[in-house]
Short mmCIF file of C-alpha atoms and ligand atoms in Angstrom, two decimals:
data_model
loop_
_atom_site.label_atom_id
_atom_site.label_comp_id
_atom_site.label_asym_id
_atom_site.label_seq_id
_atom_site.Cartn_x
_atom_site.Cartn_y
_atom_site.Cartn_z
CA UNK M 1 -127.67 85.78 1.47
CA UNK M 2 -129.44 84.81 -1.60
CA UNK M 3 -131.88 81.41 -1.21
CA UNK M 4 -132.85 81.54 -5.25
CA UNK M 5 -134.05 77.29 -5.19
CA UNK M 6 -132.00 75.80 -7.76
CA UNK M 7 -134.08 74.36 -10.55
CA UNK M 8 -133.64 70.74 -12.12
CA UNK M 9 -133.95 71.11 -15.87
CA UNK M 10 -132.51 67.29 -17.24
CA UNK M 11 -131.29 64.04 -16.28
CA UNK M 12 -128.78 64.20 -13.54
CA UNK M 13 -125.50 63.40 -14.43
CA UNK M 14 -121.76 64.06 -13.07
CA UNK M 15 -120.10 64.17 -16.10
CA UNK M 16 -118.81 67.51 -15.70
CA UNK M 17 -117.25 67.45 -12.70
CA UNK M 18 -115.61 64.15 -13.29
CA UNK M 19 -113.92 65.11 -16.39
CA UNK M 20 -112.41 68.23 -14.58
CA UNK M 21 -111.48 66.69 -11.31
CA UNK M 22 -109.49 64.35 -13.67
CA UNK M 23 -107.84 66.80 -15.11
CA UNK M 24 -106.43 68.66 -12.00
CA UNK M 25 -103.71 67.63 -9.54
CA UNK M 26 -105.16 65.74 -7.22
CA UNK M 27 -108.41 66.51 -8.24
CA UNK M 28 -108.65 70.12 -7.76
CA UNK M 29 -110.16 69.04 -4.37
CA UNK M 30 -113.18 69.32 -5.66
CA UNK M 31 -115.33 66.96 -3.77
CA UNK M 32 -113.30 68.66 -0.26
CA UNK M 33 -116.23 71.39 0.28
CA UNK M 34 -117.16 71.70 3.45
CA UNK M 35 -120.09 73.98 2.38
CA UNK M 36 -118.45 76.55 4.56
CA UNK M 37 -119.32 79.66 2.37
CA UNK M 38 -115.81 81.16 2.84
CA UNK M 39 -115.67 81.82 -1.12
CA UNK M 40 -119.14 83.19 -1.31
CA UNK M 41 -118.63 85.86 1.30
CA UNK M 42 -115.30 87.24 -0.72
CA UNK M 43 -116.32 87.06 -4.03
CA UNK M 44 -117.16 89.88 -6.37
CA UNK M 45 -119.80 87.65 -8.77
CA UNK M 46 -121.65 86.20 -5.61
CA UNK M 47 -125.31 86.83 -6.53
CA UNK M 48 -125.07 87.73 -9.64
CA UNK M 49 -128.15 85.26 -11.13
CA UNK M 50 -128.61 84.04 -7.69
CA UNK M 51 -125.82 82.11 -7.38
CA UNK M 52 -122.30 82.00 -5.67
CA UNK M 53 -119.52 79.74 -5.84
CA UNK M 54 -120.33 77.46 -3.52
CA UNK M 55 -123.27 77.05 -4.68
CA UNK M 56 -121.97 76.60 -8.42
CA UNK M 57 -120.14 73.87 -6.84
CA UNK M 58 -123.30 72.27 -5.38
CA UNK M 59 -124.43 72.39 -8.84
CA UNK M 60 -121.34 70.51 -10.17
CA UNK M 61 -122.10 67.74 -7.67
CA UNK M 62 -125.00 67.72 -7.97
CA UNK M 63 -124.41 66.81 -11.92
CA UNK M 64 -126.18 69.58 -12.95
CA UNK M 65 -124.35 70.02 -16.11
CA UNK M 66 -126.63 71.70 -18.32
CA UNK M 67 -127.71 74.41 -16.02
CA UNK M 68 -123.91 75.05 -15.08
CA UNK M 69 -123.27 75.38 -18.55
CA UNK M 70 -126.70 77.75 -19.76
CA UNK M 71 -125.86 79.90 -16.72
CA UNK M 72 -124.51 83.48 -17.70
CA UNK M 73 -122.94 83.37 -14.15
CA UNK M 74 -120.26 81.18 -15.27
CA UNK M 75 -119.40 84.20 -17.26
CA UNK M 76 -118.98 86.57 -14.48
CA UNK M 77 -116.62 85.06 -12.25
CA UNK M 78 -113.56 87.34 -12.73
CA UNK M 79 -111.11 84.37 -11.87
CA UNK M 80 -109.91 86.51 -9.28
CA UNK M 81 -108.64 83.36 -7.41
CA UNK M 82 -110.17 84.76 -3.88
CA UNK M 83 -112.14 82.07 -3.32
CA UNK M 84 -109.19 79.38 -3.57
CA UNK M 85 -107.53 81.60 -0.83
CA UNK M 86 -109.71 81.89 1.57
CA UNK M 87 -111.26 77.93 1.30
CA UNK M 88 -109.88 76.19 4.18
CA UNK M 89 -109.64 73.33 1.52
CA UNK M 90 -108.31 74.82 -1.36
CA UNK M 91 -111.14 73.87 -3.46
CA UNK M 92 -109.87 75.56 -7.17
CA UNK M 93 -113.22 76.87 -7.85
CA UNK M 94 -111.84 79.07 -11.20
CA UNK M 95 -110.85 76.02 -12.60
CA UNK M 96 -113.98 74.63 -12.65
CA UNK M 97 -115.24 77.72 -13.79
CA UNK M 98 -112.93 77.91 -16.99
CA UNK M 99 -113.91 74.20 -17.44
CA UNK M 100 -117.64 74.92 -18.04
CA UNK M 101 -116.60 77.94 -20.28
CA UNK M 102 -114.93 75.42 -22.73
CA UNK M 103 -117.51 72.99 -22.58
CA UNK M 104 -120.11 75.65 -24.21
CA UNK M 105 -119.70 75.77 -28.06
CA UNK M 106 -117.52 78.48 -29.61
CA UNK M 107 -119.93 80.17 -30.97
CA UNK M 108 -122.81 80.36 -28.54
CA UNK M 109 -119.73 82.26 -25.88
CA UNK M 110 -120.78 86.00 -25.25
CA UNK M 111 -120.38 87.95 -27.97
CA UNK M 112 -117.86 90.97 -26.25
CA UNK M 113 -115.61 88.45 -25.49
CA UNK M 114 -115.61 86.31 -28.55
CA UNK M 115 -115.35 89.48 -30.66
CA UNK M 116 -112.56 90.54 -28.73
CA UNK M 117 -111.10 87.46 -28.74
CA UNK M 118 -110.96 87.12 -32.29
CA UNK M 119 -109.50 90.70 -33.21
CA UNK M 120 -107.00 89.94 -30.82
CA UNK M 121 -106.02 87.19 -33.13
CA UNK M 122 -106.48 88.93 -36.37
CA UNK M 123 -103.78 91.47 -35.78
CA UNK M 124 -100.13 91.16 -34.64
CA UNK M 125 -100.37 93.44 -31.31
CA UNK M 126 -102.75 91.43 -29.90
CA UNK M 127 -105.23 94.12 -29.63
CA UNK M 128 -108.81 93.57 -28.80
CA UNK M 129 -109.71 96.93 -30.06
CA UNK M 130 -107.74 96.47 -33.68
CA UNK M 131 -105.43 99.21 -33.12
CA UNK M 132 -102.93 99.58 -36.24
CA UNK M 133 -99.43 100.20 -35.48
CA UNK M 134 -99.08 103.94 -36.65
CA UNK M 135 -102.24 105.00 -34.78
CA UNK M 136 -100.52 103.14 -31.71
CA UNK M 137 -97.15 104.53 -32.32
CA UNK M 138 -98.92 108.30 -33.05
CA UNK M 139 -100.77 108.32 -29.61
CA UNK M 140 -98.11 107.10 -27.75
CA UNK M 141 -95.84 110.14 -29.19
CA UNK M 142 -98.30 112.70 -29.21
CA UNK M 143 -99.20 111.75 -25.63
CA UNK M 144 -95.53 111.71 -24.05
CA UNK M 145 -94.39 114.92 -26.20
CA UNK M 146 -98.03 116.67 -24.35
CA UNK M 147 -96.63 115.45 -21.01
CA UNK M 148 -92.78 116.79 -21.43
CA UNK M 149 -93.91 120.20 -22.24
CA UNK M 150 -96.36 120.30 -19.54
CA UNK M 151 -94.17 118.76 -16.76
CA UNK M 152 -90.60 119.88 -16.86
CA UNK M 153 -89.50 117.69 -14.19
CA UNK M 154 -90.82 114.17 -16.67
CA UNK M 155 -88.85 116.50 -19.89
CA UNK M 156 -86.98 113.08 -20.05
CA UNK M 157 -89.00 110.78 -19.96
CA UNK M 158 -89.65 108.01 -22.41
CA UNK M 159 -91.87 106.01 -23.81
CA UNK M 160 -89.92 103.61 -26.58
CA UNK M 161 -91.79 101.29 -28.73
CA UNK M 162 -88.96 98.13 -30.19
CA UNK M 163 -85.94 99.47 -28.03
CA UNK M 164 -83.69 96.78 -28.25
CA UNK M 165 -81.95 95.48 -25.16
CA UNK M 166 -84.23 97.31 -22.58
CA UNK M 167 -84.85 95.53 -19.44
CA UNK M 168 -88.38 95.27 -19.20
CA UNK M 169 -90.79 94.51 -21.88
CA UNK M 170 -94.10 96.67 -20.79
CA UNK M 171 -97.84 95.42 -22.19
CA UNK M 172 -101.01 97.78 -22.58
CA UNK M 173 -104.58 97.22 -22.21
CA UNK M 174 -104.92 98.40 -25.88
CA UNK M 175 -108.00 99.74 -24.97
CA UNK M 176 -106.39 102.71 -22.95
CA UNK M 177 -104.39 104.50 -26.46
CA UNK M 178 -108.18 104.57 -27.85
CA UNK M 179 -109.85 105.63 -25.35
CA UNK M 180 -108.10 106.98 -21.99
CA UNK M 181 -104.72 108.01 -23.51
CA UNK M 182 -103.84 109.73 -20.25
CA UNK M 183 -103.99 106.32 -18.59
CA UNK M 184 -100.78 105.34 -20.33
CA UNK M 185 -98.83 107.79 -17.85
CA UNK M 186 -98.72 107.37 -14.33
CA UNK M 187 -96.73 103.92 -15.03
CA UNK M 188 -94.54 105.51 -17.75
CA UNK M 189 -93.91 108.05 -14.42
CA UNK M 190 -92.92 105.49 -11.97
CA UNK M 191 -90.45 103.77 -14.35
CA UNK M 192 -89.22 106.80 -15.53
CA UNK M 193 -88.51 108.15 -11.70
CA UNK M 194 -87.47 104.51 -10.79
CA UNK M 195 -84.85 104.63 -13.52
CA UNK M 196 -86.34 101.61 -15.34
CA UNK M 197 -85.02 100.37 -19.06
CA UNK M 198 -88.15 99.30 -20.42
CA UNK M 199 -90.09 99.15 -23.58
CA UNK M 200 -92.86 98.27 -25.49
CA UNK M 201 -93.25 96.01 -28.50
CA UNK M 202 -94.56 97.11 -31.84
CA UNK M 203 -96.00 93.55 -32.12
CA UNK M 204 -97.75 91.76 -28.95
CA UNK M 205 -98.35 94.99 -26.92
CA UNK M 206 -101.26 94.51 -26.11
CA UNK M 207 -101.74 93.41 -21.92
CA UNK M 208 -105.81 91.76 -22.67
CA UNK M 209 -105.79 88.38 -22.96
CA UNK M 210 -110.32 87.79 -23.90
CA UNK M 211 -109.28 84.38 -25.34
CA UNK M 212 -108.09 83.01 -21.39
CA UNK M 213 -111.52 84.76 -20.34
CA UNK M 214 -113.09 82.76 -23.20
CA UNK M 215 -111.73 79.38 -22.16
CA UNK M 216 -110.19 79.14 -25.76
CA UNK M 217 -106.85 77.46 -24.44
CA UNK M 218 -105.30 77.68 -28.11
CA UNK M 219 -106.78 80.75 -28.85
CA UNK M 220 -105.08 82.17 -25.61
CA UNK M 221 -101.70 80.21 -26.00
CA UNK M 222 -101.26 81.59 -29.30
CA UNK M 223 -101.40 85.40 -27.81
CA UNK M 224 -99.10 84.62 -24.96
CA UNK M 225 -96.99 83.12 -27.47
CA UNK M 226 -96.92 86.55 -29.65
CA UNK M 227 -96.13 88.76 -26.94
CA UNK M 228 -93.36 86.88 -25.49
CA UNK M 229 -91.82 86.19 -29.15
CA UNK M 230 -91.38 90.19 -29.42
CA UNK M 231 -90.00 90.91 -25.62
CA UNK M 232 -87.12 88.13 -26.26
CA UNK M 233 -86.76 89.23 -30.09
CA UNK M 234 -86.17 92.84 -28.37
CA UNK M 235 -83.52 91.13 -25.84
CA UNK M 236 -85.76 92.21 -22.77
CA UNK M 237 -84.91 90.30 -19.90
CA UNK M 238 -88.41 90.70 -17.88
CA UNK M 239 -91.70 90.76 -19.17
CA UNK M 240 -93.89 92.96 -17.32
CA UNK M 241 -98.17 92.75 -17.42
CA UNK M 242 -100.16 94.92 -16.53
CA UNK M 243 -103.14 93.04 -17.00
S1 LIG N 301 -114.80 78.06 1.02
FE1 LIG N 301 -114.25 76.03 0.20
S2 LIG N 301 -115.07 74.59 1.68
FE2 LIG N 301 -116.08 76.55 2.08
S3 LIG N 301 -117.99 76.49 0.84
FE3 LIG N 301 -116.43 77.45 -0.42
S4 LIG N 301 -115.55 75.78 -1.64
FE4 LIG N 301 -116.65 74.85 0.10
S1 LIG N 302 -112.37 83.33 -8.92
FE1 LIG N 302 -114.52 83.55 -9.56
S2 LIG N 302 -115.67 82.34 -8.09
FE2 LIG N 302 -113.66 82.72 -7.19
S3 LIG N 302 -113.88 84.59 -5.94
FE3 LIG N 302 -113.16 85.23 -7.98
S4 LIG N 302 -115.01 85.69 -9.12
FE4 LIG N 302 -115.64 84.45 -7.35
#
């Protein structure tokens, strides 16, 4: 178990926490911690910096604000949600998490994840990586066709881009047609062999969402908003993420 001392850098002030626990129902039962270190044990960013959840939420109590908010960790947690399920209080640590990530200004977020962030937004797939339509549409073709000749028993199977009236509207990681093509097929192979109707969109196909990871609620409301637009202009019944 890591003992790193936590250091005092300001005035001491609860700020923080107070704004968020108004914010959630019933406070997020934030100040319910029985200091159990349940959620450390579980979770993947414990460490990381030298510190763990429960010890980010000493911090918060503590009112130390402005070393919550300088502290990289609070860009590692994965929101993963594990701690929440194993605290015997329910304390909804990620919450509190993607509270401090809005508090820091926009533009002093890491850099990955604002840059991704804001391609996402510049282009109508949603893509972090930029990915035009024909070099989206060309991979995914070129890929399946590979696939059919090579594997007479998936000869039939699809991979449709705007199919109108399929069942299931399918998302991509868009970094996975750039860079790990191949990683596009074992799911186009299970829906194929489970008979599934499904589809992707030409616009909103891409599955990241870096402006949720960002805290940028807009940001992230607006992509959510783009990919569900194109799976109901399609007709599809059932959106399906991958991410
Ligand atoms: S599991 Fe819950 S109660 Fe236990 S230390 Fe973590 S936040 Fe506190
Ligand atoms: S949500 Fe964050 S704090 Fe909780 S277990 Fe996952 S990584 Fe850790």
């Amino acid at each position: 178990m890591h003992t790193e001392v936590i250091k005092f850098k300001g005035e001491r002030n609860n700020l923080f926490i107070d704004k968020v626990k108004e914010l959630l129902p019933e406070g997020g039962n934030l100040n319910l911690c029985l200091t159990c270190g349940a959620c450390a044990s579980g979770c993947p960013a414990t460490g990381l910096e030298g510190i763990d959840p429960r010890k980010f939420l000493r911090m918060a109590a503590l009112g130390l604000d402005e070393e919550i908010f300088s502290s990289p960790w609070i860009w590692m947690c994965s929101m993963c949600q594990r701690c929440i399920y194993v605290c015997p209080m329910q304390i909804d640590i990620p919450q509190l998490v993607f509270n401090a990530r809005s508090m820091v200004p926009r533009e002093e977020r890491p850099k990955g994840i604002l840059g991704s962030c804001d391609m996402a937004l510049r282009n109508e797939r949603g893509s972090a990586m930029g990915t035009s339509p024909d070099d989206f549409s060309f991979v995914v073709e070129d890929v399946l066709e590979e696939y059919q000749e090579a594997q007479p028993e998936f000869a039939d199977m699809e991979a449709p881009i705007d199919k109108e009236g399929a069942e299931f509207f399918l998302n991509q990681n868009s970094r996975e047609p750039v860079t790990e093509p191949d990683e596009m097929v074992p799911l186009w192979k299970i829906l194929h062999l489970a008979g599934v109707n499904w589809t992707y969109g030409s616009k909103g196909w891409a599955g990241e969402n870096y402006c949720m990871f960002m805290a940028d609620n807009e940001a992230w409301e607006h992509l959510t908003r783009q990919t569900s637009a194109q799976a109901d202009a399609l007709g599809c019944k059932t959106y399906l993420n991958t991410e």
